[in-house]
PDB file of C-alpha atoms in Angstrom:
ATOM      1  CA  MET A   1      10.151  52.046  51.792  1.00 64.00           C
ATOM      2  CA  LYS A   2      10.810  51.425  55.803  1.00 80.00           C
ATOM      3  CA  LEU A   3      11.668  47.550  56.583  1.00 93.00           C
ATOM      4  CA  LYS A   4       8.482  45.723  58.457  1.00 97.00           C
ATOM      5  CA  TYR A   5       9.342  42.197  58.313  1.00 98.00           C
ATOM      6  CA  PHE A   6      11.916  39.748  56.688  1.00 98.00           C
ATOM      7  CA  ASP A   7      10.791  36.218  55.292  1.00 98.00           C
ATOM      8  CA  ALA A   8      13.831  34.173  55.665  1.00 98.00           C
ATOM      9  CA  HIS A   9      12.498  31.275  53.054  1.00 98.00           C
ATOM     10  CA  THR A  10      10.443  31.761  50.431  1.00 98.00           C
ATOM     11  CA  HIS A  11       9.930  30.197  46.930  1.00 97.00           C
ATOM     12  CA  LEU A  12       9.039  32.807  44.555  1.00 96.00           C
ATOM     13  CA  ASN A  13      10.286  30.724  41.864  1.00 95.00           C
ATOM     14  CA  MET A  14       7.422  28.024  42.441  1.00 93.00           C
ATOM     15  CA  GLN A  15       3.791  28.248  41.521  1.00 84.00           C
ATOM     16  CA  PHE A  16       4.454  31.770  40.913  1.00 84.00           C
ATOM     17  CA  GLU A  17       5.385  31.791  37.096  1.00 77.00           C
ATOM     18  CA  HIS A  18       2.960  34.137  35.654  1.00 82.00           C
ATOM     19  CA  ASP A  19       2.823  36.847  38.544  1.00 93.00           C
ATOM     20  CA  TRP A  20       6.118  36.436  40.337  1.00 96.00           C
ATOM     21  CA  LYS A  21       7.261  39.950  39.785  1.00 96.00           C
ATOM     22  CA  GLU A  22       4.030  41.319  40.594  1.00 96.00           C
ATOM     23  CA  VAL A  23       3.939  39.455  43.992  1.00 96.00           C
ATOM     24  CA  GLY A  24       7.628  40.143  44.800  1.00 97.00           C
ATOM     25  CA  LYS A  25       7.523  44.221  44.003  1.00 97.00           C
ATOM     26  CA  ARG A  26       4.295  44.145  46.024  1.00 96.00           C
ATOM     27  CA  THR A  27       5.689  42.337  48.928  1.00 97.00           C
ATOM     28  CA  ILE A  28       8.738  44.749  48.876  1.00 97.00           C
ATOM     29  CA  GLU A  29       6.678  47.746  48.475  1.00 96.00           C
ATOM     30  CA  GLU A  30       4.790  46.426  51.640  1.00 96.00           C
ATOM     31  CA  GLY A  31       7.884  46.620  53.635  1.00 97.00           C
ATOM     32  CA  ILE A  32       8.778  43.023  53.568  1.00 98.00           C
ATOM     33  CA  TRP A  33      12.000  41.429  52.361  1.00 98.00           C
ATOM     34  CA  PHE A  34      12.599  38.205  51.540  1.00 98.00           C
ATOM     35  CA  VAL A  35      15.090  35.367  50.529  1.00 98.00           C
ATOM     36  CA  ASN A  36      14.302  33.355  47.172  1.00 98.00           C
ATOM     37  CA  VAL A  37      15.515  29.773  47.712  1.00 98.00           C
ATOM     38  CA  GLY A  38      16.328  27.389  45.173  1.00 97.00           C
ATOM     39  CA  ALA A  39      16.149  23.809  45.306  1.00 96.00           C
ATOM     40  CA  ASP A  40      17.490  22.330  42.520  1.00 95.00           C
ATOM     41  CA  ALA A  41      19.808  23.738  39.602  1.00 95.00           C
ATOM     42  CA  ARG A  42      16.906  25.244  37.754  1.00 95.00           C
ATOM     43  CA  SER A  43      15.053  26.709  40.689  1.00 95.00           C
ATOM     44  CA  SER A  44      18.309  28.047  42.050  1.00 97.00           C
ATOM     45  CA  LYS A  45      19.194  29.552  38.900  1.00 97.00           C
ATOM     46  CA  LEU A  46      15.673  31.161  38.395  1.00 97.00           C
ATOM     47  CA  ALA A  47      16.118  32.276  42.166  1.00 98.00           C
ATOM     48  CA  VAL A  48      19.041  34.525  41.433  1.00 98.00           C
ATOM     49  CA  ALA A  49      17.333  36.072  38.369  1.00 98.00           C
ATOM     50  CA  GLN A  50      14.346  37.143  40.356  1.00 97.00           C
ATOM     51  CA  ALA A  51      16.592  38.567  42.996  1.00 98.00           C
ATOM     52  CA  ARG A  52      18.526  40.437  40.388  1.00 98.00           C
ATOM     53  CA  GLU A  53      15.547  41.748  38.534  1.00 97.00           C
ATOM     54  CA  LEU A  54      13.566  42.987  41.750  1.00 97.00           C
ATOM     55  CA  GLY A  55      16.573  44.568  43.223  1.00 97.00           C
ATOM     56  CA  THR A  56      16.978  45.542  47.066  1.00 96.00           C
ATOM     57  CA  GLY A  57      14.662  43.329  49.172  1.00 97.00           C
ATOM     58  CA  CYS A  58      15.097  40.319  47.485  1.00 98.00           C
ATOM     59  CA  TRP A  59      18.043  37.752  47.757  1.00 98.00           C
ATOM     60  CA  ALA A  60      18.489  34.094  46.793  1.00 98.00           C
ATOM     61  CA  THR A  61      20.067  30.670  47.855  1.00 98.00           C
ATOM     62  CA  VAL A  62      21.237  27.995  45.489  1.00 98.00           C
ATOM     63  CA  GLY A  63      21.331  24.150  46.418  1.00 98.00           C
ATOM     64  CA  ILE A  64      19.590  20.877  45.995  1.00 97.00           C
ATOM     65  CA  HIS A  65      17.002  19.489  47.795  1.00 96.00           C
ATOM     66  CA  PRO A  66      17.832  16.012  49.431  1.00 94.00           C
ATOM     67  CA  THR A  67      14.970  14.915  47.338  1.00 89.00           C
ATOM     68  CA  GLU A  68      16.032  16.189  44.069  1.00 83.00           C
ATOM     69  CA  GLY A  69      19.126  13.810  43.716  1.00 67.00           C
ATOM     70  CA  GLY A  70      20.698  15.892  41.033  1.00 67.00           C
ATOM     71  CA  GLU A  71      24.542  15.491  42.122  1.00 65.00           C
ATOM     72  CA  SER A  72      25.449  15.873  38.323  1.00 72.00           C
ATOM     73  CA  ASP A  73      23.775  19.679  38.478  1.00 89.00           C
ATOM     74  CA  PHE A  74      26.080  20.398  41.548  1.00 95.00           C
ATOM     75  CA  ALA A  75      28.620  22.077  39.298  1.00 94.00           C
ATOM     76  CA  MET A  76      25.704  24.948  38.391  1.00 95.00           C
ATOM     77  CA  ILE A  77      25.371  25.258  42.293  1.00 97.00           C
ATOM     78  CA  VAL A  78      28.847  25.866  42.477  1.00 97.00           C
ATOM     79  CA  GLU A  79      29.092  28.666  39.933  1.00 97.00           C
ATOM     80  CA  LEU A  80      26.009  30.011  41.260  1.00 98.00           C
ATOM     81  CA  ALA A  81      27.173  30.149  44.595  1.00 98.00           C
ATOM     82  CA  LYS A  82      29.772  33.162  43.717  1.00 96.00           C
ATOM     83  CA  ASP A  83      27.079  35.517  42.724  1.00 98.00           C
ATOM     84  CA  ASP A  84      26.777  38.819  45.089  1.00 97.00           C
ATOM     85  CA  LYS A  85      22.901  38.175  45.042  1.00 98.00           C
ATOM     86  CA  VAL A  86      23.340  34.738  46.638  1.00 98.00           C
ATOM     87  CA  VAL A  87      23.131  34.907  50.566  1.00 98.00           C
ATOM     88  CA  ALA A  88      23.013  31.231  51.689  1.00 98.00           C
ATOM     89  CA  ILE A  89      23.996  27.494  50.223  1.00 98.00           C
ATOM     90  CA  GLY A  90      20.851  25.349  50.081  1.00 97.00           C
ATOM     91  CA  GLU A  91      17.844  24.308  50.159  1.00 97.00           C
ATOM     92  CA  CYS A  92      19.970  21.374  51.435  1.00 98.00           C
ATOM     93  CA  GLY A  93      19.855  18.702  54.107  1.00 97.00           C
ATOM     94  CA  LEU A  94      18.127  15.467  55.037  1.00 97.00           C
ATOM     95  CA  GLU A  95      14.773  14.289  54.366  1.00 95.00           C
ATOM     96  CA  TYR A  96      13.485  11.162  55.714  1.00 93.00           C
ATOM     97  CA  PHE A  97       9.822  11.236  56.012  1.00 89.00           C
ATOM     98  CA  ARG A  98       7.871   8.525  54.268  1.00 78.00           C
ATOM     99  CA  LEU A  99      11.443   7.175  53.518  1.00 82.00           C
ATOM    100  CA  SER A 100      10.902   3.485  51.550  1.00 77.00           C
ATOM    101  CA  GLU A 101      12.385   0.696  53.191  1.00 77.00           C
ATOM    102  CA  THR A 102      13.530  -0.671  50.045  1.00 81.00           C
ATOM    103  CA  GLY A 103      17.145   1.083  49.615  1.00 84.00           C
ATOM    104  CA  ARG A 104      16.749   2.933  52.675  1.00 86.00           C
ATOM    105  CA  ASP A 105      20.519   2.919  53.851  1.00 90.00           C
ATOM    106  CA  GLN A 106      21.511   3.757  50.261  1.00 92.00           C
ATOM    107  CA  ILE A 107      19.095   6.930  50.072  1.00 91.00           C
ATOM    108  CA  ILE A 108      20.288   7.749  53.204  1.00 93.00           C
ATOM    109  CA  GLU A 109      24.131   7.433  52.391  1.00 94.00           C
ATOM    110  CA  LYS A 110      23.485   9.342  49.016  1.00 94.00           C
ATOM    111  CA  GLN A 111      21.577  12.252  50.911  1.00 95.00           C
ATOM    112  CA  LYS A 112      24.273  12.551  53.428  1.00 96.00           C
ATOM    113  CA  GLU A 113      27.192  13.004  51.039  1.00 96.00           C
ATOM    114  CA  LEU A 114      25.209  15.773  48.977  1.00 96.00           C
ATOM    115  CA  PHE A 115      24.562  17.562  51.801  1.00 97.00           C
ATOM    116  CA  LYS A 116      28.383  17.325  52.607  1.00 97.00           C
ATOM    117  CA  LYS A 117      29.136  18.830  48.961  1.00 97.00           C
ATOM    118  CA  HIS A 118      27.005  21.684  50.428  1.00 97.00           C
ATOM    119  CA  VAL A 119      28.581  22.333  53.620  1.00 97.00           C
ATOM    120  CA  GLU A 120      31.840  22.151  52.138  1.00 96.00           C
ATOM    121  CA  LEU A 121      30.697  24.771  49.484  1.00 97.00           C
ATOM    122  CA  ALA A 122      29.404  27.309  52.103  1.00 97.00           C
ATOM    123  CA  LEU A 123      32.745  27.245  53.993  1.00 95.00           C
ATOM    124  CA  GLU A 124      34.550  27.656  50.642  1.00 95.00           C
ATOM    125  CA  VAL A 125      32.363  30.908  49.773  1.00 96.00           C
ATOM    126  CA  GLY A 126      32.098  32.221  53.086  1.00 95.00           C
ATOM    127  CA  LYS A 127      28.290  31.824  53.305  1.00 97.00           C
ATOM    128  CA  PRO A 128      25.614  29.997  55.523  1.00 98.00           C
ATOM    129  CA  LEU A 129      23.697  26.947  54.818  1.00 98.00           C
ATOM    130  CA  MET A 130      20.059  26.839  54.403  1.00 98.00           C
ATOM    131  CA  ILE A 131      19.014  23.480  55.858  1.00 98.00           C
ATOM    132  CA  HIS A 132      15.974  21.609  54.848  1.00 98.00           C
ATOM    133  CA  CYS A 133      15.544  18.554  57.618  1.00 97.00           C
ATOM    134  CA  ARG A 134      12.170  16.647  57.995  1.00 94.00           C
ATOM    135  CA  ALA A 135      12.293  13.481  60.215  1.00 86.00           C
ATOM    136  CA  ASN A 136      10.409   9.899  60.211  1.00 78.00           C
ATOM    137  CA  LYS A 137       9.208   9.028  63.464  1.00 70.00           C
ATOM    138  CA  ASP A 138      12.486   8.040  65.032  1.00 68.00           C
ATOM    139  CA  ASN A 139      13.799  11.814  64.633  1.00 57.00           C
ATOM    140  CA  ASP A 140      16.682  10.278  63.151  1.00 88.00           C
ATOM    141  CA  ALA A 141      17.108  13.075  60.363  1.00 95.00           C
ATOM    142  CA  TYR A 142      17.862  15.653  62.887  1.00 96.00           C
ATOM    143  CA  LYS A 143      20.075  13.478  64.664  1.00 95.00           C
ATOM    144  CA  ASP A 144      21.919  13.216  61.658  1.00 97.00           C
ATOM    145  CA  VAL A 145      22.020  16.678  60.541  1.00 97.00           C
ATOM    146  CA  TRP A 146      23.513  18.017  63.940  1.00 97.00           C
ATOM    147  CA  GLU A 147      26.149  14.912  63.760  1.00 96.00           C
ATOM    148  CA  ILE A 148      27.344  16.148  60.346  1.00 97.00           C
ATOM    149  CA  LEU A 149      27.081  20.230  61.159  1.00 96.00           C
ATOM    150  CA  LYS A 150      29.196  19.228  64.298  1.00 95.00           C
ATOM    151  CA  SER A 151      31.887  17.218  62.683  1.00 93.00           C
ATOM    152  CA  TYR A 152      32.472  20.071  60.201  1.00 92.00           C
ATOM    153  CA  LYS A 153      32.253  22.687  63.005  1.00 83.00           C
ATOM    154  CA  ASP A 154      34.806  21.206  64.697  1.00 75.00           C
ATOM    155  CA  LYS A 155      37.153  21.337  61.837  1.00 78.00           C
ATOM    156  CA  ALA A 156      35.812  24.564  60.734  1.00 69.00           C
ATOM    157  CA  GLU A 157      36.977  27.194  63.449  1.00 68.00           C
ATOM    158  CA  ASN A 158      33.434  28.640  64.002  1.00 70.00           C
ATOM    159  CA  LYS A 159      33.165  29.314  60.516  1.00 84.00           C
ATOM    160  CA  LEU A 160      30.155  27.255  59.815  1.00 92.00           C
ATOM    161  CA  LYS A 161      26.933  29.297  59.964  1.00 96.00           C
ATOM    162  CA  PHE A 162      23.080  27.789  59.278  1.00 98.00           C
ATOM    163  CA  ASN A 163      19.570  28.150  59.543  1.00 98.00           C
ATOM    164  CA  MET A 164      17.299  25.477  60.266  1.00 98.00           C
ATOM    165  CA  HIS A 165      14.584  26.090  58.036  1.00 98.00           C
ATOM    166  CA  PHE A 166      10.954  25.112  58.886  1.00 98.00           C
ATOM    167  CA  PHE A 167      12.130  23.722  62.366  1.00 98.00           C
ATOM    168  CA  ALA A 168      10.080  21.098  63.459  1.00 95.00           C
ATOM    169  CA  SER A 169      11.471  19.279  66.189  1.00 95.00           C
ATOM    170  CA  ASP A 170      11.597  19.434  69.921  1.00 95.00           C
ATOM    171  CA  TRP A 171      13.430  21.914  72.718  1.00 97.00           C
ATOM    172  CA  GLU A 172      16.157  19.285  73.387  1.00 96.00           C
ATOM    173  CA  MET A 173      17.247  19.123  69.563  1.00 96.00           C
ATOM    174  CA  ALA A 174      16.443  22.869  69.298  1.00 98.00           C
ATOM    175  CA  GLN A 175      19.131  23.196  71.932  1.00 98.00           C
ATOM    176  CA  LYS A 176      21.796  21.065  70.195  1.00 97.00           C
ATOM    177  CA  PHE A 177      21.451  23.225  66.858  1.00 97.00           C
ATOM    178  CA  LEU A 178      21.885  26.488  69.330  1.00 97.00           C
ATOM    179  CA  GLY A 179      24.651  24.795  70.732  1.00 95.00           C
ATOM    180  CA  LEU A 180      26.481  24.971  67.027  1.00 95.00           C
ATOM    181  CA  GLY A 181      25.456  28.539  66.591  1.00 95.00           C
ATOM    182  CA  GLY A 182      22.621  27.828  64.552  1.00 97.00           C
ATOM    183  CA  TYR A 183      19.168  29.948  63.899  1.00 98.00           C
ATOM    184  CA  LEU A 184      15.786  28.323  63.437  1.00 98.00           C
ATOM    185  CA  SER A 185      13.146  29.432  61.529  1.00 98.00           C
ATOM    186  CA  PHE A 186       9.687  28.865  61.697  1.00 98.00           C
ATOM    187  CA  THR A 187       6.285  28.970  59.407  1.00 98.00           C
ATOM    188  CA  GLY A 188       2.674  29.803  59.506  1.00 98.00           C
ATOM    189  CA  VAL A 189       2.439  26.089  60.932  1.00 98.00           C
ATOM    190  CA  ILE A 190       2.830  28.052  64.385  1.00 98.00           C
ATOM    191  CA  THR A 191      -0.322  30.043  63.949  1.00 98.00           C
ATOM    192  CA  PHE A 192      -2.475  26.560  63.709  1.00 96.00           C
ATOM    193  CA  ALA A 193      -0.357  24.004  65.660  1.00 96.00           C
ATOM    194  CA  GLY A 194       0.968  24.338  69.241  1.00 96.00           C
ATOM    195  CA  GLN A 195       3.694  21.523  69.189  1.00 95.00           C
ATOM    196  CA  TYR A 196       6.678  23.804  68.433  1.00 96.00           C
ATOM    197  CA  ASP A 197       5.196  26.577  71.059  1.00 98.00           C
ATOM    198  CA  GLU A 198       7.571  25.404  73.751  1.00 98.00           C
ATOM    199  CA  VAL A 199      10.605  25.979  71.251  1.00 98.00           C
ATOM    200  CA  VAL A 200       9.545  29.280  70.163  1.00 98.00           C
ATOM    201  CA  LYS A 201       9.201  30.503  73.740  1.00 98.00           C
ATOM    202  CA  ASN A 202      12.190  29.002  74.707  1.00 97.00           C
ATOM    203  CA  MET A 203      14.644  29.968  72.071  1.00 96.00           C
ATOM    204  CA  PRO A 204      17.188  32.829  72.593  1.00 97.00           C
ATOM    205  CA  LEU A 205      15.181  36.280  70.337  1.00 96.00           C
ATOM    206  CA  GLU A 206      18.411  36.899  68.602  1.00 97.00           C
ATOM    207  CA  ARG A 207      18.435  33.235  67.392  1.00 98.00           C
ATOM    208  CA  ILE A 208      14.851  33.104  65.841  1.00 98.00           C
ATOM    209  CA  MET A 209      13.599  33.743  62.559  1.00 98.00           C
ATOM    210  CA  SER A 210      10.468  33.775  60.537  1.00 98.00           C
ATOM    211  CA  GLU A 211       9.495  32.505  57.214  1.00 98.00           C
ATOM    212  CA  THR A 212       6.808  31.450  55.242  1.00 98.00           C
ATOM    213  CA  ASP A 213       7.827  28.394  52.919  1.00 98.00           C
ATOM    214  CA  ALA A 214       5.726  30.168  50.447  1.00 97.00           C
ATOM    215  CA  PRO A 215       3.997  29.118  48.351  1.00 96.00           C
ATOM    216  CA  PHE A 216       3.447  26.035  50.946  1.00 96.00           C
ATOM    217  CA  VAL A 217       1.755  26.097  54.282  1.00 96.00           C
ATOM    218  CA  ALA A 218      -0.085  29.182  54.671  1.00 97.00           C
ATOM    219  CA  PRO A 219      -0.915  30.725  57.931  1.00 97.00           C
ATOM    220  CA  VAL A 220      -4.015  30.238  59.620  1.00 96.00           C
ATOM    221  CA  SER A 221      -5.883  33.562  57.921  1.00 92.00           C
ATOM    222  CA  HIS A 222      -5.270  32.402  54.579  1.00 96.00           C
ATOM    223  CA  ARG A 223      -5.371  28.208  54.833  1.00 93.00           C
ATOM    224  CA  GLY A 224      -6.198  26.757  51.959  1.00 92.00           C
ATOM    225  CA  GLU A 225      -4.634  29.494  49.551  1.00 94.00           C
ATOM    226  CA  ILE A 226      -1.493  29.766  47.738  1.00 94.00           C
ATOM    227  CA  ASN A 227       0.846  31.141  50.299  1.00 96.00           C
ATOM    228  CA  GLU A 228       2.819  34.412  49.996  1.00 96.00           C
ATOM    229  CA  PRO A 229       6.113  36.363  51.374  1.00 97.00           C
ATOM    230  CA  ALA A 230       4.002  39.090  52.474  1.00 97.00           C
ATOM    231  CA  TYR A 231       2.135  36.395  54.857  1.00 98.00           C
ATOM    232  CA  VAL A 232       5.113  36.319  57.342  1.00 98.00           C
ATOM    233  CA  GLU A 233       3.572  38.904  59.064  1.00 98.00           C
ATOM    234  CA  TYR A 234       1.315  36.357  60.554  1.00 98.00           C
ATOM    235  CA  VAL A 235       4.074  33.970  61.520  1.00 98.00           C
ATOM    236  CA  ALA A 236       5.922  37.006  63.129  1.00 98.00           C
ATOM    237  CA  ASN A 237       2.892  38.116  64.986  1.00 98.00           C
ATOM    238  CA  ARG A 238       2.669  34.914  66.511  1.00 98.00           C
ATOM    239  CA  ILE A 239       6.013  34.578  67.494  1.00 98.00           C
ATOM    240  CA  CYS A 240       5.524  37.870  69.362  1.00 97.00           C
ATOM    241  CA  GLU A 241       2.612  36.369  70.818  1.00 97.00           C
ATOM    242  CA  LEU A 242       3.989  33.188  71.991  1.00 98.00           C
ATOM    243  CA  ARG A 243       6.916  35.292  73.364  1.00 97.00           C
ATOM    244  CA  ARG A 244       4.613  37.460  75.547  1.00 96.00           C
ATOM    245  CA  GLN A 245       3.344  34.163  77.257  1.00 94.00           C
ATOM    246  CA  ARG A 246       7.149  33.098  78.679  1.00 87.00           C
TER     247      ARG A 246
END
């Protein structure tokens, strides 16, 4: 089957407990390949197993989402990272959205330390990072992710590669990540919201990626439904529409 679209970030391992194989096979048969993303030890292990069973057209990432804590599970991520079906480390990063003021500084510091472990693992195994970043109103999470990446980039001799999954900041911040050699990916949100249009229009074409983040944030044509990796087509088409408006 000829490749038509590529979903850079999906979760076949979440909310598809009973029909993940059907969804995955159907998606691949339609010419849509995808990366199955882990967010903790359990879902990372499942992502790899599903990718192995589906074969060509499905790959996996392994990591611990910043809200999952789970430093004790990081040893499993280290082992899974060596699998040849694993193409990136993550979903990892920083999550400041609606962060409680109680113990805020300690929570942020813990998230940063866990994120740094993922960065170091990515450099060790020679695989890119799949980065989650969700900011508060001050946009501090994006600034902090950028500062951490920059500190490693300076030491890593340009070996650090990464994708900012579900990018939701502005063009000024986008340029900072592009300056580090990063990629940005966009979800179905761009099919019904216009605040990221400027970033999509200005992005270097070779650095932009489409994703679904399925089963979450279905595109406008499927709002209210469980999202699927096949729906990345709508995201890609919207990116094309915005690019033609440049």
